[in-house]
Short mmCIF file of C-alpha atoms and ligand atoms in Angstrom, two decimals:
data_model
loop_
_atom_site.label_atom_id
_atom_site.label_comp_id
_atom_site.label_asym_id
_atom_site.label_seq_id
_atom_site.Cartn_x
_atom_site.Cartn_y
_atom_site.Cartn_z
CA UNK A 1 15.14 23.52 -35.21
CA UNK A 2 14.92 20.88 -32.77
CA UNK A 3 17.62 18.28 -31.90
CA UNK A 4 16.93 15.33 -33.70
CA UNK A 5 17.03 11.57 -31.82
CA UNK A 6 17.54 9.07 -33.26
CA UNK A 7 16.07 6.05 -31.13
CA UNK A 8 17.22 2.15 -31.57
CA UNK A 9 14.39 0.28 -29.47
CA UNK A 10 15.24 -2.98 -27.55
CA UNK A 11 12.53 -4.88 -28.13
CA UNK A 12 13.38 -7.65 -25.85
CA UNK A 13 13.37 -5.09 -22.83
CA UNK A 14 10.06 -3.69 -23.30
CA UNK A 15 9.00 -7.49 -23.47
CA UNK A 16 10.74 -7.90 -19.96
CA UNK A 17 9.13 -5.01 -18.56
CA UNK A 18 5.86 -6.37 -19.74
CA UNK A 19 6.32 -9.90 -18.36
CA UNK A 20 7.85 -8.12 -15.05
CA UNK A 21 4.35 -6.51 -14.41
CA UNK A 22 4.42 -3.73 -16.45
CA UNK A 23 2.04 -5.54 -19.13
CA UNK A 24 -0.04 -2.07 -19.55
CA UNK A 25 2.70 -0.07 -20.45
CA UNK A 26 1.76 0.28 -23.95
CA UNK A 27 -1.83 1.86 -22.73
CA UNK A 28 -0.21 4.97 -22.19
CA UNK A 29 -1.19 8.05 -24.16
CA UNK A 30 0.75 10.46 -22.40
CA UNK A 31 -2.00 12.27 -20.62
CA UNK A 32 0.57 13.38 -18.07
CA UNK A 33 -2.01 12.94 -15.28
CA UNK A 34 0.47 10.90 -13.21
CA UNK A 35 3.24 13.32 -13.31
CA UNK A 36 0.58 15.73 -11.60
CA UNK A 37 -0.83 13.38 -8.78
CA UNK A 38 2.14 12.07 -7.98
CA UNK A 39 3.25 13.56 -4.43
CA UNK A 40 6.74 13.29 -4.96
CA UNK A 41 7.76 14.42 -9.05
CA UNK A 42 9.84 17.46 -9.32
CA UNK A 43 7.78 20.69 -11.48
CA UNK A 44 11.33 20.15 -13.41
CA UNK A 45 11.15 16.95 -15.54
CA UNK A 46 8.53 14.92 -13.79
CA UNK A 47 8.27 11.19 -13.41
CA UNK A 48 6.40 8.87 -14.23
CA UNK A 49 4.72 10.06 -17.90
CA UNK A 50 8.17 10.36 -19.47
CA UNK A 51 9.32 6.70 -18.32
CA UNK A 52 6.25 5.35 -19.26
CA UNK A 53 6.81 6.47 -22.81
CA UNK A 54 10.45 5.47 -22.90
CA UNK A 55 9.64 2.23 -21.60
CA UNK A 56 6.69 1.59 -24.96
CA UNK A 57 9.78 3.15 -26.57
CA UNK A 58 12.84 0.22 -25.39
CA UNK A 59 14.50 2.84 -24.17
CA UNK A 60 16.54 1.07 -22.00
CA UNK A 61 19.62 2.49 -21.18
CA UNK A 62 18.03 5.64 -20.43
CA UNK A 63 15.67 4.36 -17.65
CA UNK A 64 18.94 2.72 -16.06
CA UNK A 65 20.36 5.99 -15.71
CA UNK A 66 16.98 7.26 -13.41
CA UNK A 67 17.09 8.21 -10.40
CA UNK A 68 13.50 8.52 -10.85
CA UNK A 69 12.86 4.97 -11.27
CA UNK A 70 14.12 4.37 -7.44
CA UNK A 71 12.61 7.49 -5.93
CA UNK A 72 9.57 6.39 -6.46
CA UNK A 73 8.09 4.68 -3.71
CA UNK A 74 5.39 2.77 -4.85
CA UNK A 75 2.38 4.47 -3.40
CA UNK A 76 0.49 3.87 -6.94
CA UNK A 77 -1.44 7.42 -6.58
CA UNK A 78 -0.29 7.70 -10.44
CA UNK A 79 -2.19 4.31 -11.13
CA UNK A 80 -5.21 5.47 -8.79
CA UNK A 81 -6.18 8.43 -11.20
CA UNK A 82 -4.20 7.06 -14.72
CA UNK A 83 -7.48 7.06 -17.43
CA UNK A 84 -5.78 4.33 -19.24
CA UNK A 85 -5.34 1.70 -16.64
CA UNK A 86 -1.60 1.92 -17.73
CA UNK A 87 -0.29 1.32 -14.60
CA UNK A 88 2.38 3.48 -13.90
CA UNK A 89 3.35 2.33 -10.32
CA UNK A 90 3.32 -1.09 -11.28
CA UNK A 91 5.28 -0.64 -14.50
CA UNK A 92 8.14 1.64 -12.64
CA UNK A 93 8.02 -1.43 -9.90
CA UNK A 94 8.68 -3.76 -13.13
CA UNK A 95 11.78 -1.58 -14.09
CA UNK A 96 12.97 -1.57 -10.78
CA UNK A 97 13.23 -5.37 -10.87
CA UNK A 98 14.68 -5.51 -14.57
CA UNK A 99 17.26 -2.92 -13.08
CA UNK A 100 18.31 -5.20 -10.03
CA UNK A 101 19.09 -8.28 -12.41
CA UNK A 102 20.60 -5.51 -15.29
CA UNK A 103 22.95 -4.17 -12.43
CA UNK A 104 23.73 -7.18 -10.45
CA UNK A 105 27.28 -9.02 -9.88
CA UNK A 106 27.64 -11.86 -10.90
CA UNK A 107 24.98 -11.30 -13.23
CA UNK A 108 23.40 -14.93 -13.68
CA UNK A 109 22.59 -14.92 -9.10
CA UNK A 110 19.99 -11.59 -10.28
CA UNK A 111 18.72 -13.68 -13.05
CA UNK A 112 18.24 -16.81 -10.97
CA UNK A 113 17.10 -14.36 -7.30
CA UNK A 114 14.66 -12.00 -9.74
CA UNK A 115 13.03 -14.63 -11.28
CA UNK A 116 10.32 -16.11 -9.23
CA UNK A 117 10.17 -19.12 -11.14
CA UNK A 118 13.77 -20.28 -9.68
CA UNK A 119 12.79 -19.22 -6.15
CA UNK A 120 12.85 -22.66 -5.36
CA UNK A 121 16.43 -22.94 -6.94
CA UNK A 122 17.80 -20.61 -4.91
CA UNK A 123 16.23 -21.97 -1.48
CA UNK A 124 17.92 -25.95 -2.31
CA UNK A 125 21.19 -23.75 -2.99
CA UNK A 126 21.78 -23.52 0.62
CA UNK A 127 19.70 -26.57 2.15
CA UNK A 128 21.98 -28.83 -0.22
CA UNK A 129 24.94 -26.66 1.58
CA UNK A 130 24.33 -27.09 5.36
CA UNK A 131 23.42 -31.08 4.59
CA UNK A 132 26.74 -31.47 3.16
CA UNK A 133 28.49 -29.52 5.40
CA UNK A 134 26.48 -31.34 8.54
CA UNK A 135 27.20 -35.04 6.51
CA UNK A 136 30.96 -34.35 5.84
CA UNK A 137 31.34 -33.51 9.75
CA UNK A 138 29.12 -36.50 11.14
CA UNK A 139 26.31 -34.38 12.71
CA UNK A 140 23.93 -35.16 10.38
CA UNK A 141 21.34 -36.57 12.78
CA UNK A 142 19.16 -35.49 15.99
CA UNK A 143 21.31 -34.97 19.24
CA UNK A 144 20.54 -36.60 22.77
CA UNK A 145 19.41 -34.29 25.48
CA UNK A 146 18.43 -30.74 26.02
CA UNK A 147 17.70 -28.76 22.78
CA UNK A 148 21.33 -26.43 21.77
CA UNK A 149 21.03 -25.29 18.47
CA UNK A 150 24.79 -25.59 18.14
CA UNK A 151 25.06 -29.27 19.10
CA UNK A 152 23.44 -30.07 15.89
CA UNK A 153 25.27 -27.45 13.86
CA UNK A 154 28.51 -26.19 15.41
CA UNK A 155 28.20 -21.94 15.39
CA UNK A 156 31.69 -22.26 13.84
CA UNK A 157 30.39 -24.22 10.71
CA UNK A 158 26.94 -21.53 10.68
CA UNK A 159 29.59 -18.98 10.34
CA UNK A 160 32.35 -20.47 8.23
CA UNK A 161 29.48 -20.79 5.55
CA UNK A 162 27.74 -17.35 5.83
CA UNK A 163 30.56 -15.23 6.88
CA UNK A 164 32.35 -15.33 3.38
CA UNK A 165 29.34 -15.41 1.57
CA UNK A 166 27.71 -12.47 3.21
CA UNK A 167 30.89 -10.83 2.75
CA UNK A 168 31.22 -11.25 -0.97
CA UNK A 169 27.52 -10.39 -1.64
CA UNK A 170 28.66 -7.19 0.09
CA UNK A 171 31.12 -6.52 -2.23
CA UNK A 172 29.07 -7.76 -5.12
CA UNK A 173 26.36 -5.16 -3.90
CA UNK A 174 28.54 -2.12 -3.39
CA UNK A 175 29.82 -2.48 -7.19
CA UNK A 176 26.01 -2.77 -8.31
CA UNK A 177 25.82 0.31 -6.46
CA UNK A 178 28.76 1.88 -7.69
CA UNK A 179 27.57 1.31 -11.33
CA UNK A 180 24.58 2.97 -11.09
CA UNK A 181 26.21 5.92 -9.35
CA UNK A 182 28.52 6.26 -11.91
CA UNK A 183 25.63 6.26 -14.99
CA UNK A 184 23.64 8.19 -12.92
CA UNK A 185 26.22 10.59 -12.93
CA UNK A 186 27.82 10.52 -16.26
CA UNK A 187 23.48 10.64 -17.78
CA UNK A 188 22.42 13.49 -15.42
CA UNK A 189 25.74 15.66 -14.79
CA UNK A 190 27.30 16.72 -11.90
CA UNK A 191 25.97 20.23 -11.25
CA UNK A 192 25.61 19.91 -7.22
CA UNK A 193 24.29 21.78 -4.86
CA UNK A 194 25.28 19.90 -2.21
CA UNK A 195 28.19 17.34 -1.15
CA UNK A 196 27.88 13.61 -1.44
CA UNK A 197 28.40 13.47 2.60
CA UNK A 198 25.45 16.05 3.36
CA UNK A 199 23.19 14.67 1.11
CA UNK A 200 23.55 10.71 1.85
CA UNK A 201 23.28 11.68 5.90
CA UNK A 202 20.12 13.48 5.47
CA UNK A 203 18.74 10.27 3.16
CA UNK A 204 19.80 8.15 5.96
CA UNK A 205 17.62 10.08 8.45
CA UNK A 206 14.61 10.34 6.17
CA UNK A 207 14.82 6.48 5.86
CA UNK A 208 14.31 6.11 10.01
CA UNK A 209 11.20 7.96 10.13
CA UNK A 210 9.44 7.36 5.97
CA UNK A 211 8.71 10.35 5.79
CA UNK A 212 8.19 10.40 2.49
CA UNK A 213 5.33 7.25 2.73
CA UNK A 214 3.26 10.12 4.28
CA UNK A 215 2.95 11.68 1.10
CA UNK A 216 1.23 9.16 -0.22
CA UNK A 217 -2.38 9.60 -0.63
CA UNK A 218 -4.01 5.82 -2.06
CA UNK A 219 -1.60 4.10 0.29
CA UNK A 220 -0.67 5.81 3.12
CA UNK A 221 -0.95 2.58 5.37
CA UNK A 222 1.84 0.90 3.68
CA UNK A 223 4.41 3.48 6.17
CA UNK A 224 3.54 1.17 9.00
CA UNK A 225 4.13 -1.56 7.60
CA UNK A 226 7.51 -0.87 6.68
CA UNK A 227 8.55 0.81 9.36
CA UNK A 228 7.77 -2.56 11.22
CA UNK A 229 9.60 -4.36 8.48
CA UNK A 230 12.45 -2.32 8.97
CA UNK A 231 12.85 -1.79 12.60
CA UNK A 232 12.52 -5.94 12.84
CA UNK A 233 15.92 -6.38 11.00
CA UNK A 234 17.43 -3.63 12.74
CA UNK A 235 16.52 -5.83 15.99
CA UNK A 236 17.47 -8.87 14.37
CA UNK A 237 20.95 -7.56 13.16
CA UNK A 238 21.65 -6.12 16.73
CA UNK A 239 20.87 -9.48 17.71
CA UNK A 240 22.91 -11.15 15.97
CA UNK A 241 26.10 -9.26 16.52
CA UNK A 242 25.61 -9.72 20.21
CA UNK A 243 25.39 -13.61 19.82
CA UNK A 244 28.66 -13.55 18.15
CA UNK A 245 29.95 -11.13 21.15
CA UNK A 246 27.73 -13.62 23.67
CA UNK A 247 29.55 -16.76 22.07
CA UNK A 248 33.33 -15.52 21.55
CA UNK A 249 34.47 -12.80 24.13
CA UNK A 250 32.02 -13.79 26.89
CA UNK A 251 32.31 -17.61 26.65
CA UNK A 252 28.44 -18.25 26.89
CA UNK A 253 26.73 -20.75 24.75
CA UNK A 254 23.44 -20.04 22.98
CA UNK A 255 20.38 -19.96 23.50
CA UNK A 256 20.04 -16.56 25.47
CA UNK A 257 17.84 -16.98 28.68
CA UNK A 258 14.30 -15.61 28.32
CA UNK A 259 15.04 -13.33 31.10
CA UNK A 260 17.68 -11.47 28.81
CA UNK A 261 17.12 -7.86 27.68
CA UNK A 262 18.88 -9.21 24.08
CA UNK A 263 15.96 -12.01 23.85
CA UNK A 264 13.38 -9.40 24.72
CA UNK A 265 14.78 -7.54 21.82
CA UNK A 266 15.32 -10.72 18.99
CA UNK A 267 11.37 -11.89 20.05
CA UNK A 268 10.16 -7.98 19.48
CA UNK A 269 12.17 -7.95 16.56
CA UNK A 270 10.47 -11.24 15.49
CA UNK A 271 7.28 -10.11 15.75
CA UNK A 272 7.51 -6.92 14.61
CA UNK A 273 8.82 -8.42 11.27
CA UNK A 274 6.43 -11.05 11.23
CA UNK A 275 3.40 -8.00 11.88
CA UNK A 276 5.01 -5.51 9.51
CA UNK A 277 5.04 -8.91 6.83
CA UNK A 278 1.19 -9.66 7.32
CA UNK A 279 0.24 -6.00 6.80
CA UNK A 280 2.41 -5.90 3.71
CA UNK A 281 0.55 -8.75 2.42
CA UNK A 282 -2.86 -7.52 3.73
CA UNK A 283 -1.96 -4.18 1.78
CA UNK A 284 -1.55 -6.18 -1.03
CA UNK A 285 -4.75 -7.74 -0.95
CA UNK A 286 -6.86 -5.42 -0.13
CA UNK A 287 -9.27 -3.62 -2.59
CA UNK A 288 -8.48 0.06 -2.32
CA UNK A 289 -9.78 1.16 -5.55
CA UNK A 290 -6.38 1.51 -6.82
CA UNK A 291 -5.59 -0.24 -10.39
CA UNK A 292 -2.32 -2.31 -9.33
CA UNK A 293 -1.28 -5.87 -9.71
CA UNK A 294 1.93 -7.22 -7.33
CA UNK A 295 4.12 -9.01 -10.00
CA UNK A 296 5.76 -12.50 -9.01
CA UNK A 297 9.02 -10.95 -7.72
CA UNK A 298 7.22 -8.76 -4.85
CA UNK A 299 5.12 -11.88 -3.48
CA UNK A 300 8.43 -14.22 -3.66
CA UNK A 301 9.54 -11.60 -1.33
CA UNK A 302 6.76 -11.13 1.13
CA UNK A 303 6.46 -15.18 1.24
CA UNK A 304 9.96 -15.37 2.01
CA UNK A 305 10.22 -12.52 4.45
CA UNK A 306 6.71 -14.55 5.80
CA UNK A 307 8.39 -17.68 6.32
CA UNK A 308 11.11 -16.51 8.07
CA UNK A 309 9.65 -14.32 10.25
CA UNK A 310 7.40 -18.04 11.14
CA UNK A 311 10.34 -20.37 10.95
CA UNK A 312 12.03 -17.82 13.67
CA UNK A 313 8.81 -17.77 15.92
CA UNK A 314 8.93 -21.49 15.40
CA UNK A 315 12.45 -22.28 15.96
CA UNK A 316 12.12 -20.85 19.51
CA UNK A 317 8.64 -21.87 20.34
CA UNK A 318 9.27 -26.07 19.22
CA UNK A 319 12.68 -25.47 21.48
CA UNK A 320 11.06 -24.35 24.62
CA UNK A 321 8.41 -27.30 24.12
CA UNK A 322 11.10 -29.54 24.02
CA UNK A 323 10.02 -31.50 20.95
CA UNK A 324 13.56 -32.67 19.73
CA UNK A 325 12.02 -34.26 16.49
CA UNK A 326 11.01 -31.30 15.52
CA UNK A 327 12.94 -28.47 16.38
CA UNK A 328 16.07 -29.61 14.96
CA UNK A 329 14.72 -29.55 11.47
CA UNK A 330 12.56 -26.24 11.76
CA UNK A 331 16.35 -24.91 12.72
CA UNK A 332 17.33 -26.09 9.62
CA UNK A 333 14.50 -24.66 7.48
CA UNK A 334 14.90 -21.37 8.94
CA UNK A 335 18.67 -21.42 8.13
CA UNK A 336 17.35 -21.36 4.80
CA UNK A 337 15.46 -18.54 4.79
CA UNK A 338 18.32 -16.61 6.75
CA UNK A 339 21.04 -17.21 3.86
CA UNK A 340 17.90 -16.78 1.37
CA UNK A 341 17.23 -13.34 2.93
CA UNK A 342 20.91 -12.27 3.87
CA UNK A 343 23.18 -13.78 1.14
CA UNK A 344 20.98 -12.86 -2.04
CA UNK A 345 20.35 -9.31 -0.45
CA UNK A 346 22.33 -7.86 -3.62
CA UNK A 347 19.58 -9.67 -5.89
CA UNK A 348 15.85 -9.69 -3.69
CA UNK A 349 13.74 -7.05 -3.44
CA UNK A 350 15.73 -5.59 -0.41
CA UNK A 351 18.19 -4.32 -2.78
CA UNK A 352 15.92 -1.78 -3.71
CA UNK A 353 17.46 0.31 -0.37
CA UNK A 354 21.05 1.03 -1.47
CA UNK A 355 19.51 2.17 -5.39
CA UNK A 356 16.56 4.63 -3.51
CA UNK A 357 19.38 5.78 -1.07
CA UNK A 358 21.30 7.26 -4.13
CA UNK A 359 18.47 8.29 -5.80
CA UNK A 360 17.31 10.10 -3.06
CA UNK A 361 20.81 11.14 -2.45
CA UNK A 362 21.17 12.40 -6.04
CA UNK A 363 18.05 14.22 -5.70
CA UNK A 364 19.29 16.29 -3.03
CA UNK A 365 22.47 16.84 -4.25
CA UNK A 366 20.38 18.45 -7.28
CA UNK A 367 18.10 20.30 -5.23
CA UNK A 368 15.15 18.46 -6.96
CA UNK A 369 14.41 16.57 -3.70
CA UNK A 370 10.77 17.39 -2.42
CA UNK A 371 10.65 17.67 1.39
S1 SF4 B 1 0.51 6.53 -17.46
FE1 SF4 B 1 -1.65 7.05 -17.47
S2 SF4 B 1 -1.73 9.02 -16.41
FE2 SF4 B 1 0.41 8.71 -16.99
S3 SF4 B 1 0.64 9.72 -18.96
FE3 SF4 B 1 0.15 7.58 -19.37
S4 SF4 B 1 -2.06 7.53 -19.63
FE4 SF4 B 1 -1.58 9.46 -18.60
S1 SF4 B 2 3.93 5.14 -7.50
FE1 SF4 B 2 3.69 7.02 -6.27
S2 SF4 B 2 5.75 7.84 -6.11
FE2 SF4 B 2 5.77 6.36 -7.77
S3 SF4 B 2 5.40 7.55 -9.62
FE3 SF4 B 2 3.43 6.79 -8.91
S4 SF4 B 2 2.60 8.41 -7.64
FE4 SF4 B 2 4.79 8.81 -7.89
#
């Protein structure tokens, strides 16, 4: 006789996944059609039919023990050839955000960063910061002569705000992470095939290259855009680091000269984020047959990621025009967006990296990882 289950729905979660963009869920009638398109679902227990029904089901602390949920990337072939209009994609995408508030530290900055409704909450948080901080010090007002970002606000102030911040969201992110390792592992077992070390190296290399966006049949431009996405921080970051190196051990003060490899890299790096930004919106907008519907929490992101990509752009542009008026503020604004895109990283949609790295991980570690 089979096991019996007894099941205990949460109601209030499968609302959440509805109003997260997963409002088809319930169309589902377990046709199983999405398991089969779906370039990426193991032959052994494949993803996304069975989520979908223990989603119309409330089964939620199930789906936070998935690593299906996060290997998913989003290519919506599932909602391409779904005969209900159920939605898969979009209703995993909805989990995925429930799961970033459900596993985030302190819990109430992934209810106020998830919800796209407090967006412009979380953007004063740090405006209200730097004008304090610039008030209480007296440099709350445009500087005389040539155009140095740090004559307005000191590099030591920039950093004695975001340095401990950044750092605790780090720490707030790896315990996230280290949460959903540990249900992962405790829900799925621990019957390896490979090490923990092997597996997260060879996630770390798929990452550089996508490869697995290639799979993807109903969105296969979406690799490019990410790639540019991605390879624009990594400029960025590099940037920054030198700055610091730039500013401390080699005495210089900011801004770099144009003729500066670094600057070549931070304007490529610009662009290539501000690109990779337009052709994820583009994507988004375009009509490729494909049933899908970006919920609130993905376009918060994009417009954010938008924004600072153009604030960046700006920042530099308004400086080399010399417009004092002007670029002083635009600094500011883009500030913003930097602590907006940096110190919430735990809680935006950019924390979806470290949960599809140990998916992905997992997945090879079980030898269910499609290559
Ligand atoms: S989501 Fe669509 S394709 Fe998948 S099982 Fe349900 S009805 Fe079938
Ligand atoms: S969105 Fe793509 S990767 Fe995710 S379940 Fe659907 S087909 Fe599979």
């Amino acid at each position: 006789m089979a096991d019996e289950m007894v099941l205990s729905p949460d109601i209030e979660f499968i609302k959440g996944v509805r109003a997260a963009g997963g409002d088809t869920v319930k169309r589902c009638y377990q046709c199983a059609t999405c398991g089969v398109v779906c370039p990426i679902s193991p032959e052994d227990k494949p993803f996304p039919r069975k989520e979908m029904i223990m989603a119309q089901l409330g089964m939620k602390d199930a789906l936070l023990a998935s690593p299906d949920i996060w290997y998913c990337h989003n290519c919506n072939d599932c909602s391409k050839y779904c005969p209900r209009g159920a939605r898969p994609g979009d209703v995993l995408g909805a989990l995925r955000q429930m799961f970033i508030k459900e596993y985030s530290v302190p819990k109430f900055m992934g209810s106020i960063v998830t919800n796209p409704a407090l967006t412009i909450v979380a953007l004063a948080i740090p405006l209200i910061i730097f004008l304090v901080v610039l008030g209480i010090t007296g440099h709350l007002h445009i500087p005389e002569g040539r155009i140095v970002y740090s004559h307005f606000f000191p590099i030591l102030y920039v950093e004695a705000i975001f340095i401990p911040l950044v750092g605790l969201a780090g720490i707030a992110y790896i315990v996230s992470l280290r949460r959903y390792w540990n249900t992962l592992k405790r829900v799925n077992g621990t019957e390896y095939r490979m090490n923990f070390g092997d597996a997260f190296v060879e996630t770390i290399l798929e990452f550089l290259g996508h490869g697995k966006f290639t799979k993807c049949e109903a969105n296969r431009d979406r690799r490019t855009a990410h790639l540019l996405v991605f390879y624009g921080f990594v400029a960025l970051f590099i940037v920054t680091c030198w700055l610091t190196f730039y500013d401390y051990v080699m005495g210089k003060e900011s801004p770099i000269p144009l003729s500066d490899p670094m600057k070549w890299l931070a304007n490529m790096g610009a662009l290539s984020l501000l690109l990779g930004i337009l052709l994820v919106i583009a994507n988004r907008t375009k009509a490729k047959g494909i049933n899908t519907k970006s919920s609130g929490f993905d376009w918060t992101f994009a417009i954010i990621i938008l924004l600072l990509a153009i604030t960046g752009i700006l920042t530099e542009v308004i400086r080399l025009a010399g417009i004092r008026t002007l670029a002083y503020p635009m600094y500011l604004v883009h500030l913003m967006f930097v602590f907006y895109t940096i110190v919430y990283f735990p809680y935006s949609k950019l924390a979806h990296m470290g949960y599809r790295a140990l998916a992905i991980t997992h997945y090879k570690m079980t030898g269910k990882d499609i290559k």
